[in-house]
């Protein structure tokens, strides 16, 4: 039984991770989350009354608070997911990304270092600081190659540059201070409880309302899609069995052009929704090409052979099965969607730097 501090546990991936930890392990979890627009405790309703789960509203940039929470909770692992995560928002307002993703990670590293240094040798040997990062740190790919753990960093957006900076800090804290770190860089996740500013949930919700489905540029950009529960199982494998200091790339081997993804969603909706919004016969007719995202990376693809071979992880979900489950989840959980769209965001276009 471990004590696991999860930062950002009210977000999309963090909440899936906590549901997994509570339902599948005997570990105790402390969820440290600031509850920004992207954090929703409702995503944790299924496990919120479990004795092994607790929540604290705190900001990773608040050194005194985080230090005291770590001291009281005595974590064996820190799994760090808290971040500003949306590329379009980083184009409109990079400051919060620099502050949360870089300064926040630095602050957490300092708290972890001070805590780690005071541990007994036995507890030191088992402690891990796991930074959950993104494949976007590697930048844009040509048609044939894939991101490997040793691919050079070449981030394109303020978001990906801030995550790249955080990755560098995490590695430096191991080299300089001996903090036992692990790093994972994952491709695009999708699944339940995904905030509706991201491509897949936005398209499902817009289609249900008969609104245009805005594809940036020509819609031919490629992303490698991974069902969120598969990502969570990979994170658990890495924190338990990963080698200290190592980086593991995680991907779904499911490369799709954005337009293909949106067409699959529309085809599912055509079958699942009997009463379509007025004037709509085929949801595909709602697809609309709009101005491209500035600095838009054309293609991401992940070589996951390291985590496959060394830790035996494979995705369980195919894109076909995962996207069907996801569309069905959004159709059944419109209340969750309405509540998270609290007024500050109404599915308007973001990221044009206007
Ligand atoms: P999300 O935006 O859904 O959730 C982020 C969470 O962090 C929210 O609950 C928010 O309240 C919290 N948070 C933000 N600032 C905070 C602060 N200063 N202090 C404490 N909590 C704060 O993000 P997500 O999609 O779940 O991503 C989680 C992590 O995984 C991020 O670090 C992201 O970079 C990384 N990642 C995401 C993907 C993806 O496809 N979504 C892929 C690879 C890596
Ligand atoms: O690759 C991992 C990253 O995936 C994570 O690190 C990020 O946190 C996560 O947000 C995601 O970033 P993307 O920018 O790839 O995700 P997004 O859902 O915003 O966009 C996916 C693709 O769809 C991208 O090529 C832009 C395009 N897009 C997006 C939106 C919101 C559209 O064409 N139209 C849209 O309305």
XYZ file of C-alpha atoms and ligand atoms in Angstrom:
434
model
C 0.000 0.000 0.000
C 1.435 3.358 -1.078
C 0.565 6.973 -0.364
C 0.230 8.708 -3.718
C 0.001 12.483 -4.084
C -1.699 13.290 -7.398
C -1.579 16.909 -8.589
C -4.277 17.953 -11.066
C -6.496 15.059 -9.992
C -9.717 16.930 -10.804
C -8.774 17.233 -14.479
C -9.428 14.853 -17.352
C -6.477 12.444 -16.963
C -5.925 13.033 -13.235
C -9.516 12.051 -12.386
C -9.222 8.893 -14.532
C -5.966 8.079 -12.720
C -7.556 8.510 -9.284
C -10.609 6.416 -10.207
C -8.169 3.708 -11.360
C -6.021 3.877 -8.197
C -8.990 3.712 -5.835
C -10.781 0.954 -7.775
C -7.795 -1.249 -8.635
C -5.161 -0.834 -5.898
C -5.075 -0.530 -2.099
C -3.181 2.785 -2.294
C -4.204 6.001 -0.509
C -4.565 9.055 -2.743
C -4.352 12.756 -1.924
C -5.692 14.875 -4.791
C -4.103 18.358 -4.820
C -5.896 20.576 -7.321
C -6.559 24.297 -7.683
C -9.893 23.679 -9.436
C -9.338 25.950 -12.404
C -12.001 26.002 -15.140
C -10.632 22.549 -16.164
C -10.902 20.918 -12.735
C -14.200 19.320 -11.738
C -14.753 17.304 -8.573
C -17.878 15.848 -10.157
C -15.551 13.680 -12.258
C -14.581 11.944 -8.989
C -18.064 11.325 -7.605
C -17.726 7.555 -8.074
C -14.892 7.343 -5.508
C -15.203 10.528 -3.418
C -16.485 8.738 -0.313
C -13.771 6.107 -0.288
C -11.645 6.194 2.931
C -8.450 5.972 0.865
C -9.239 9.181 -1.062
C -8.939 12.800 0.050
C -8.987 16.134 -1.730
C -7.352 19.469 -0.974
C -7.848 22.652 -2.942
C -4.367 24.140 -3.353
C -2.109 25.747 -5.926
C 1.148 23.977 -6.845
C 2.816 27.419 -6.877
C 2.112 27.926 -3.147
C 5.368 26.625 -1.618
C 4.394 26.787 2.099
C 1.044 25.106 1.540
C 2.407 22.333 -0.675
C 5.335 21.720 1.671
C 3.016 21.321 4.641
C 0.616 19.056 2.710
C 3.501 16.822 1.658
C 4.840 16.721 5.201
C 1.447 15.648 6.587
C 0.614 13.122 3.840
C 4.091 11.495 3.612
C 3.787 10.378 -0.026
C 5.691 7.419 -1.466
C 4.998 8.737 -4.967
C 4.173 12.170 -6.362
C 2.376 11.941 -9.705
C 2.393 15.457 -11.157
C -0.359 16.200 -13.679
C -1.471 19.714 -12.682
C -1.011 22.028 -15.646
C -2.645 24.418 -18.032
C -3.259 21.961 -20.877
C -4.992 23.643 -23.827
C -2.824 24.789 -26.756
C -5.352 27.373 -28.029
C -5.544 29.055 -24.617
C -1.737 29.200 -24.490
C -1.776 31.198 -27.740
C -4.268 33.725 -26.344
C -2.628 33.988 -22.911
C 0.773 32.360 -22.371
C 1.396 33.887 -18.910
C -0.653 31.351 -16.961
C 1.124 28.508 -18.792
C 4.568 29.839 -17.895
C 3.507 30.370 -14.314
C 1.674 27.083 -13.668
C 3.610 24.687 -15.872
C 7.125 26.021 -15.270
C 7.087 27.880 -11.935
C 4.518 25.443 -10.514
C 6.642 22.429 -11.455
C 9.739 24.141 -10.032
C 7.909 24.825 -6.753
C 6.706 21.236 -6.491
C 10.211 19.939 -7.251
C 11.646 22.063 -4.454
C 9.021 20.808 -1.975
C 9.705 17.221 -3.097
C 13.476 17.682 -2.798
C 13.285 18.998 0.767
C 10.898 16.215 1.766
C 13.017 13.531 0.047
C 16.247 14.663 1.704
C 14.766 14.114 5.170
C 13.527 10.561 4.430
C 15.238 7.429 5.778
C 17.453 5.598 3.282
C 14.871 2.835 2.966
C 12.055 5.276 2.125
C 14.375 7.256 -0.149
C 15.020 4.140 -2.240
C 11.291 3.760 -2.892
C 10.295 7.417 -3.412
C 9.396 8.538 -6.954
C 8.568 11.914 -8.551
C 6.677 11.202 -11.788
C 6.155 14.068 -14.230
C 3.312 13.494 -16.680
C 4.221 15.257 -19.913
C 3.280 15.425 -23.559
C 4.552 14.314 -26.966
C 4.167 17.955 -28.079
C 7.613 18.746 -26.587
C 9.140 17.054 -29.676
C 7.363 19.413 -32.125
C 6.303 18.674 -35.685
C 7.002 15.391 -37.538
C 7.455 14.594 -41.206
C 5.449 11.780 -42.782
C 7.620 8.779 -41.954
C 9.224 9.228 -38.544
C 7.941 8.735 -34.994
C 8.846 10.351 -31.686
C 11.330 8.309 -29.664
C 12.563 9.003 -26.153
C 15.786 10.440 -27.609
C 14.077 12.696 -30.206
C 15.259 16.301 -29.881
C 12.961 18.814 -28.181
C 11.429 21.334 -30.623
C 8.179 22.686 -29.133
C 5.961 24.951 -31.254
C 3.343 26.466 -28.918
C 3.610 28.327 -25.604
C 1.926 25.258 -24.032
C 4.422 22.740 -25.413
C 7.385 25.052 -24.678
C 6.216 25.334 -21.058
C 5.913 21.539 -20.765
C 9.370 21.132 -22.344
C 10.784 23.554 -19.764
C 9.150 21.574 -16.970
C 10.647 18.328 -18.354
C 14.118 19.916 -18.308
C 13.651 21.068 -14.712
C 12.548 17.596 -13.620
C 15.623 15.977 -15.213
C 17.911 18.633 -13.700
C 16.529 17.920 -10.208
C 17.638 14.340 -10.606
C 21.075 15.099 -12.039
C 21.836 17.843 -9.520
C 20.015 16.777 -6.356
C 19.502 13.051 -6.879
C 15.692 13.270 -6.807
C 14.380 9.917 -8.158
C 12.325 11.061 -11.123
C 10.346 9.384 -13.905
C 9.037 11.098 -17.027
C 6.316 10.076 -19.445
C 5.461 11.832 -22.717
C 2.065 10.844 -24.035
C 0.056 11.458 -27.195
C -3.520 12.824 -27.462
C -5.890 11.281 -24.919
C -9.642 10.983 -25.364
C -12.509 9.495 -23.369
C -15.075 10.429 -20.681
C -14.830 13.662 -18.629
C -12.737 15.447 -21.298
C -13.301 19.207 -21.090
C -15.319 20.275 -24.166
C -12.719 22.742 -25.477
C -10.715 19.813 -26.927
C -11.375 18.459 -30.442
C -13.328 15.255 -29.705
C -15.786 16.433 -27.024
C -16.261 19.799 -28.780
C -17.259 18.077 -32.020
C -19.700 15.736 -30.238
C -21.405 18.568 -28.337
C -21.535 20.950 -31.306
C -23.024 18.239 -33.524
C -25.713 17.426 -30.958
C -26.743 21.090 -31.050
C -26.618 21.243 -34.866
C -23.699 23.726 -34.743
C -20.746 23.862 -37.212
C -17.841 21.464 -36.598
C -14.785 23.731 -37.044
C -11.731 21.977 -38.500
C -8.557 24.067 -38.400
C -6.876 24.574 -41.804
C -7.375 21.600 -44.134
C -8.179 19.181 -41.283
C -5.378 16.874 -42.406
C -3.217 17.250 -39.299
C -2.412 13.899 -37.706
C -2.640 13.025 -34.008
C -2.010 9.638 -32.333
C -5.107 8.957 -30.196
C -5.008 7.006 -26.919
C -7.997 6.100 -24.759
C -7.505 7.762 -21.365
C -7.826 4.557 -19.304
C -4.973 3.027 -21.321
C -2.818 6.057 -20.489
C -3.654 5.675 -16.806
C -2.596 1.989 -16.795
C 0.674 3.020 -18.442
C 1.282 5.676 -15.764
C 0.758 3.120 -13.022
C 3.166 0.666 -14.709
C 5.798 3.394 -14.948
C 5.510 4.636 -11.366
C 5.649 1.075 -9.983
C 8.146 -0.579 -12.344
C 9.846 2.236 -14.313
C 13.585 2.708 -13.986
C 14.569 5.865 -12.077
C 15.687 8.688 -14.356
C 14.101 7.163 -17.444
C 11.618 8.628 -19.906
C 8.844 6.521 -21.457
C 6.856 7.575 -24.520
C 3.212 6.463 -24.497
C 1.007 6.350 -27.596
C -2.008 4.571 -29.021
C -0.551 3.539 -32.408
C -3.727 5.130 -33.712
C -2.703 7.899 -36.058
C -5.650 9.690 -37.609
C -6.176 12.906 -39.538
C -8.484 15.291 -37.657
C -11.015 15.054 -40.468
C -11.109 11.247 -40.156
C -11.738 11.567 -36.412
C -14.610 13.990 -36.944
C -16.163 11.821 -39.668
C -16.099 8.762 -37.379
C -17.825 10.807 -34.653
C -20.469 11.999 -37.125
C -21.081 8.443 -38.371
C -21.655 7.230 -34.794
C -23.974 10.142 -34.070
C -25.927 9.440 -37.273
C -26.622 5.934 -35.946
C -27.175 6.818 -32.283
C -29.346 9.943 -32.496
C -32.819 9.239 -33.808
C -34.160 12.793 -33.548
C -31.553 15.019 -35.195
C -31.505 18.822 -34.772
C -33.858 20.438 -37.266
C -32.562 20.649 -40.821
C -29.764 18.065 -40.220
C -29.854 14.758 -42.092
C -26.179 13.809 -41.841
C -23.919 15.252 -39.114
C -21.000 15.184 -41.609
C -22.688 18.144 -43.354
C -21.800 20.295 -40.308
C -18.034 20.009 -40.982
C -16.632 23.495 -41.647
C -13.042 24.464 -42.454
C -11.868 27.501 -40.473
C -8.709 29.580 -40.094
C -5.761 27.431 -38.975
C -4.208 27.470 -35.482
C -1.017 29.605 -35.463
C 2.066 27.356 -35.194
C -0.094 24.268 -35.774
C 1.972 21.061 -35.733
C 1.112 18.921 -38.755
C 1.795 15.452 -37.400
C 2.529 13.618 -34.137
C 3.247 9.880 -33.907
C 4.718 7.912 -31.022
C 7.100 4.991 -30.967
C 5.940 3.180 -27.801
C 8.334 0.231 -28.159
C 10.280 1.097 -24.973
C 7.277 0.914 -22.639
C 5.923 -2.073 -24.621
C 9.166 -4.057 -24.332
C 10.436 -2.997 -20.903
C 7.202 -2.718 -18.919
C 4.855 -4.914 -20.965
C 2.284 -2.151 -21.498
C -0.036 -2.187 -24.537
C -3.213 -0.194 -25.157
C -6.321 -2.348 -24.634
C -8.716 -0.108 -26.551
C -8.701 0.329 -30.339
C -9.675 3.723 -31.729
C -12.927 2.216 -33.057
C -13.984 0.796 -29.687
C -12.738 3.810 -27.683
C -14.429 6.452 -29.821
C -17.742 4.566 -29.758
C -17.626 4.398 -25.931
C -16.713 8.096 -25.809
C -19.559 9.253 -28.051
C -22.014 7.134 -26.027
C -20.662 8.584 -22.765
C -21.226 12.180 -23.939
C -24.752 11.366 -25.100
C -25.560 9.963 -21.638
C -23.764 12.637 -19.605
C -25.052 15.917 -20.972
C -25.626 17.181 -17.415
C -21.881 16.913 -16.679
C -21.177 18.864 -19.875
C -23.682 21.590 -19.029
C -22.277 21.990 -15.523
C -18.597 22.200 -16.569
C -19.503 24.831 -19.157
C -20.040 27.274 -16.305
C -20.303 30.445 -18.336
C -16.640 31.405 -18.694
C -16.319 29.213 -21.807
C -19.153 28.676 -24.300
C -17.386 26.630 -26.988
C -16.248 29.775 -28.842
C -13.141 29.728 -31.064
C -9.930 30.172 -29.051
C -6.298 30.595 -30.075
C -6.417 33.129 -32.899
C -4.314 35.629 -30.958
C -6.809 38.383 -31.692
P -6.769 19.209 -17.624
O -6.638 20.605 -18.136
O -8.019 18.452 -17.889
O -6.545 19.195 -16.039
C -5.547 19.951 -15.407
C -5.855 19.975 -13.909
O -4.804 20.727 -13.257
C -7.181 20.657 -13.559
O -7.904 19.874 -12.643
C -6.744 21.984 -12.933
O -7.656 22.467 -11.949
C -5.399 21.609 -12.320
N -4.506 22.776 -12.139
C -4.208 23.717 -13.069
N -3.381 24.632 -12.534
C -3.140 24.243 -11.254
C -2.347 24.775 -10.204
N -1.654 25.916 -10.362
N -2.302 24.127 -9.022
C -3.011 22.974 -8.849
N -3.802 22.432 -9.805
C -3.850 23.071 -10.999
O -5.505 18.432 -18.186
P -5.359 16.912 -18.654
O -5.752 16.804 -20.069
O -5.976 16.053 -17.645
O -3.767 16.770 -18.594
C -3.126 16.405 -17.384
C -1.629 16.414 -17.605
O -1.280 15.499 -18.635
C -1.075 17.772 -18.032
O 0.154 17.965 -17.384
C -0.897 17.640 -19.534
O 0.159 18.467 -19.981
C -0.537 16.176 -19.654
N -0.918 15.535 -20.933
C -2.184 15.650 -21.430
C -2.524 14.984 -22.612
C -3.923 15.062 -23.186
O -4.151 14.589 -24.298
N -4.908 15.606 -22.485
C -1.564 14.216 -23.290
C -0.272 14.138 -22.754
C 0.036 14.791 -21.573
O -0.420 15.554 -27.967
C -0.782 15.669 -26.620
C -1.569 16.936 -26.399
O -2.860 16.710 -26.957
C -1.678 17.335 -24.937
O -0.396 17.616 -24.428
C -2.592 18.544 -24.778
O -2.760 18.844 -23.391
C -3.936 18.211 -25.390
O -4.786 19.338 -25.319
C -3.776 17.773 -26.835
O -3.322 18.889 -27.641
P -3.914 19.162 -29.111
O -3.675 20.563 -29.476
O -3.449 18.120 -30.063
O -5.485 18.894 -28.803
P -6.811 19.608 -29.348
O -7.951 18.727 -28.934
O -6.874 21.038 -28.984
O -6.638 19.511 -30.923
C -6.498 18.270 -31.589
C -6.321 18.574 -33.066
O -7.567 19.074 -33.582
C -5.308 19.641 -33.367
O -4.656 19.332 -34.599
C -6.128 20.921 -33.527
C -7.424 20.407 -34.111
N -8.652 21.151 -33.763
C -8.896 21.403 -32.447
C -10.051 22.062 -32.075
C -10.328 22.379 -30.623
C -9.550 21.509 -34.763
O -9.323 21.252 -35.951
N -10.697 22.156 -34.386
C -10.989 22.466 -33.084
O -12.041 23.086 -32.818
